Amino acid sequence: MSPTADTYRFDHEHLLEIDGLHRLDIEFLLNLADDYAEATRRGDRPHESLKNKTVVNLFFENSTRTMSSFEIAAKRLGADVINMPVAHSSVKKGETLIDTAMTLNAMKPDVLVIRHSASGGVKLLSRKVDCAVINAGDGQHEHPTQGLLDVLTIRRAKSRIEGLKVLICGDILHSRVARSTTLALHLLGAEVHLCGPRTLLPNHAEDWGAAATHTDFDAALPGCDVVMMLRLQLERMDGAYLPSRREYFRYYGLTADRLALANDDAIVMHPGPMNRGIEIESAIADGERSVITEQVEMGVAVREAVLHTLAGASS
Amino acid sequence: MTQMAILNARILDPASSTDETGGLIVADGVIVDFGPHIKSAPDGAEAIDANGLCLAPGLVDLRVKTGEPGEEHRETLASASRAAVAGGVTSMVVMPDTNPVIDDVAVVEFITRRAADTALNRIYPAGALTNGLEGSAMAEIGLMQESGAVFFTNGDQALADASTMRRAMTYAASRDAVVASRPAELSLSGGMMNSGAFAARMGLSGLPADAEWIALARDLTLAETTGCALIVDLISTGRSLEMVSQARQRGARVGVTAAAYSFFFNELDVGDYLTYCKVQPPFRSEDERQALIAGLKSGEIDAVVSAHDPQPPEAKRVPYAEAAFGAAGLETTLAAMLALFHDGRLSLLEALKPLTSGPADLIDLPQGRLAAGAPADFMLFDPGAPWLCQREDLRSRSTNSPFDGRRLEGLVMQTWVGGKSVFKR
């Protein structure tokens, strides 16, 4: 039975991490997101499910893409949206994280969407406020809506998750996306493989559901249904964790030759923003097997589903 | 097919523990056969009568510095190779401390090409572990390895930052690259000679053995945790061998080298402020020299290197404290080891192994042994031939040898690389 709003109660106050969610929780959110995606494609809008609700985007770390995605999702549901890019405001004036949260809480929002550069920062805030909190990325910990949108994109492209071989390649160590996506895919029965230079691979990745870690990209590709490339942060390159961009591209860049090693119908994903020519060749990023723009579209749908679910739950 | 046979030789091959009278046949640069059954040359082959001289694999030297590129007045690849083949060295690894530093593919390819064009023996570049040997940013280990760099090291620039070392070794491990590190804690490396009573009396600041142990403890720990193959480059004390032995028991992949001079000299040889004896690691105490010889005997030391470091007169004809470190060594490595044979400390095979198959195995080279299919790199030598080492007779462009004026035994009579005679005395 696939859970829907009629048959399933999503029993979480916040969405802080994929870790701790039930398989049915994820399927419920995916099903709802699928409905929203279809509604948007049909042009059915605006919806009114969050009318008179207030959503605050509280971003302690700059992010145009994720904040816009949450803003659009909330507005499609009819919510009032306040964007607070605090990376440059009150925090700089010396206010503590908790004071900022208490101040906002006093304004009685319905949902707080929070990004913070410290792992665990969002969870800390969620304990101090009365409204629902959505983690929009905390440090190197989790980015649950990204994990959900990745899974939704794959499910729509492949019509299933169970049994798929998914390879995530890049800076796994510092990636909250890799953690959330791996956890979600594993919960739904995919076989997740992680690949990167040893300096960028975590120890004990099997604890979050990875089947294996690899340092040889070419050897890991055969049999893959999904190849997901991660963004390489510029500060990780040039000698700190890796020798150079060109050496990285040589061994871990996704090229047409490499993609040919995966299954013929393998799809290519990337959470964006891409470093073309470093982790992915332009022809592949723009090619017919790329679902990268679909990921962005599903991002809005997933965030609509999460906002709907949590705003409803807290009211 | 060009064929050659060497007959009537005492064949010494440490890799196969061979020590017997016989012959060896070469075709097209490769050893075809050897052993006591070879008593005559095949039809059409050139025959060389060894007259009972010793025939052994050419030396594989894992630590040679030249001045090319950048300081060609010290030494070029060509001049180093002339000294090398006179000392029986048929393969050598050149260190990345050049100008420019061997830290990218272009310099690796430059060394390989210049060696092929100008040198008499086989030359392999070691790549820098960090860019510019500056100790901060990891160099292009993978790409340099593909271009022919045989291992990666920060050379004589101690890599002080443990985090950089850990990441570099982690990265190297995943590319199956070997890292070499000379253990020397930077903050304890300001001295001039072995720390001790003699240094105190001479008024020279000391290089304590602690500096070696502290850095070695870090490197061995990282070899264990990262799984990276590590060459401990130039140990100078017995305690270092104990530390390596423990790390090996815990599963670390560790090879050990020591300089030939460390088995021949002790700190007293610095004598009257002899700048040719100013080296790093320094000549240690007699107890340490004895401990190192025991390490050779037990096989704990895998490779003995020349640590050839040519320095021009202007760097050595100055007060001891101001002189550059480094000793020329390519032509005296074999004799230094044969001294241990003549003293009854090692058999000939034991003396030759850390010069041939021992180092070759650390970097997976096929040479360093007499075996069918192996490159025809070997030498004929007379282990007992007496000679006086004189600076002016050395072939190296810089002649800063601590053996200058020493009476030695053991001379290379002829050397072949790839079946081609490259040196004949």
XYZ file of N, CA and C in Angstrom, chain B residues 62 151 169 178-183 216 219-220 223 228-235 240-241 243-245 247-248 251-258 299-305 358-363:
147
model
N 68.209 4.063 -4.445
C 66.924 4.761 -4.286
C 67.071 6.226 -3.880
N 58.198 7.031 -6.680
C 57.615 7.232 -5.350
C 57.539 8.731 -5.087
N 49.297 10.774 2.352
C 49.464 9.316 2.408
C 48.146 8.605 2.120
N 53.727 4.875 -3.657
C 54.596 4.703 -2.497
C 55.066 6.084 -2.031
N 55.057 6.292 -0.725
C 55.557 7.548 -0.161
C 56.865 7.262 0.573
N 57.859 8.112 0.344
C 59.111 7.993 1.089
C 59.252 9.215 1.979
N 59.743 8.994 3.184
C 59.890 10.111 4.109
C 61.148 9.921 4.939
N 61.989 10.942 4.928
C 63.154 10.896 5.816
C 62.721 11.431 7.156
N 62.767 10.596 8.192
C 62.233 11.035 9.480
C 63.133 12.072 10.130
N 59.611 9.624 12.983
C 59.348 8.249 12.554
C 58.071 7.712 13.196
N 55.230 9.004 11.149
C 55.123 8.396 9.821
C 54.659 6.943 9.907
N 55.169 6.219 10.900
C 54.769 4.809 11.036
C 53.302 4.708 11.437
N 51.369 5.339 8.342
C 51.454 4.201 7.416
C 50.449 3.134 7.834
N 49.080 3.262 3.523
C 50.011 3.678 2.473
C 51.343 2.940 2.620
N 51.904 2.524 1.489
C 53.239 1.925 1.512
C 54.259 3.033 1.758
N 55.073 2.843 2.786
C 56.012 3.886 3.209
C 57.445 3.382 3.100
N 58.291 4.202 2.514
C 59.729 3.939 2.596
C 60.294 4.901 3.628
N 60.818 4.343 4.711
C 61.488 5.168 5.708
C 62.892 5.414 5.172
N 63.114 6.657 4.814
C 64.284 7.040 4.040
C 65.416 7.455 4.985
N 66.498 6.719 4.981
C 67.715 7.078 5.729
C 67.542 7.029 7.251
N 67.401 5.853 7.791
C 67.447 5.783 9.254
C 68.907 5.752 9.687
N 65.293 3.141 15.756
C 64.375 3.305 14.626
C 63.990 1.937 14.060
N 64.949 1.025 14.045
C 64.641 -0.320 13.547
C 63.641 -1.028 14.449
N 61.345 0.438 16.175
C 60.045 1.067 15.920
C 59.434 0.529 14.623
N 60.264 0.378 13.597
C 59.770 -0.144 12.323
C 59.271 -1.575 12.500
N 60.033 -2.336 13.264
C 59.664 -3.726 13.469
C 58.283 -3.833 14.128
N 55.891 -1.577 13.976
C 54.870 -1.136 13.013
C 54.571 -2.247 12.013
N 55.604 -2.954 11.597
C 55.385 -4.073 10.656
C 54.533 -5.157 11.292
N 51.075 -4.519 10.914
C 50.535 -4.590 9.556
C 50.909 -3.441 8.645
N 51.705 -2.496 9.135
C 52.104 -1.384 8.265
C 53.040 -1.901 7.172
N 52.877 -1.341 5.973
C 53.752 -1.707 4.856
C 54.916 -0.724 4.834
N 56.036 -1.150 5.377
C 57.152 -0.229 5.569
C 58.435 -0.822 5.018
N 59.137 -0.057 4.213
C 60.489 -0.396 3.783
C 61.460 0.561 4.453
N 62.693 0.119 4.627
C 63.676 0.942 5.339
C 64.945 1.066 4.507
N 65.444 2.287 4.409
C 66.739 2.472 3.771
C 67.701 3.127 4.762
N 68.988 2.948 4.487
C 70.024 3.654 5.246
C 71.128 4.001 4.266
N 68.175 -8.389 8.058
C 67.267 -8.126 6.938
C 66.251 -7.044 7.227
N 66.336 -6.398 8.391
C 65.364 -5.339 8.697
C 65.580 -4.100 7.841
N 66.818 -3.888 7.395
C 67.077 -2.777 6.478
C 66.973 -3.329 5.058
N 66.032 -2.800 4.301
C 65.756 -3.345 2.976
C 66.747 -2.857 1.934
N 67.170 -1.618 2.077
C 67.964 -1.022 1.006
C 69.039 -0.119 1.574
N 70.208 -0.202 0.962
C 71.282 0.729 1.281
C 71.430 1.653 0.077
N 71.484 2.944 0.352
C 71.524 3.923 -0.738
C 72.816 4.729 -0.651
N 66.815 -5.834 -2.893
C 66.132 -5.167 -1.778
C 65.472 -3.870 -2.212
N 66.245 -2.924 -2.732
C 65.623 -1.671 -3.187
C 64.682 -1.871 -4.376
N 65.048 -2.759 -5.302
C 64.186 -2.959 -6.481
C 62.789 -3.408 -6.048
N 62.739 -4.289 -5.046
C 61.442 -4.798 -4.596
C 60.597 -3.703 -3.937
N 61.245 -2.717 -3.328
C 60.466 -1.659 -2.661
C 59.657 -0.842 -3.661
N 60.152 -0.741 -4.893
C 59.396 0.027 -5.889
C 59.042 -0.821 -7.108
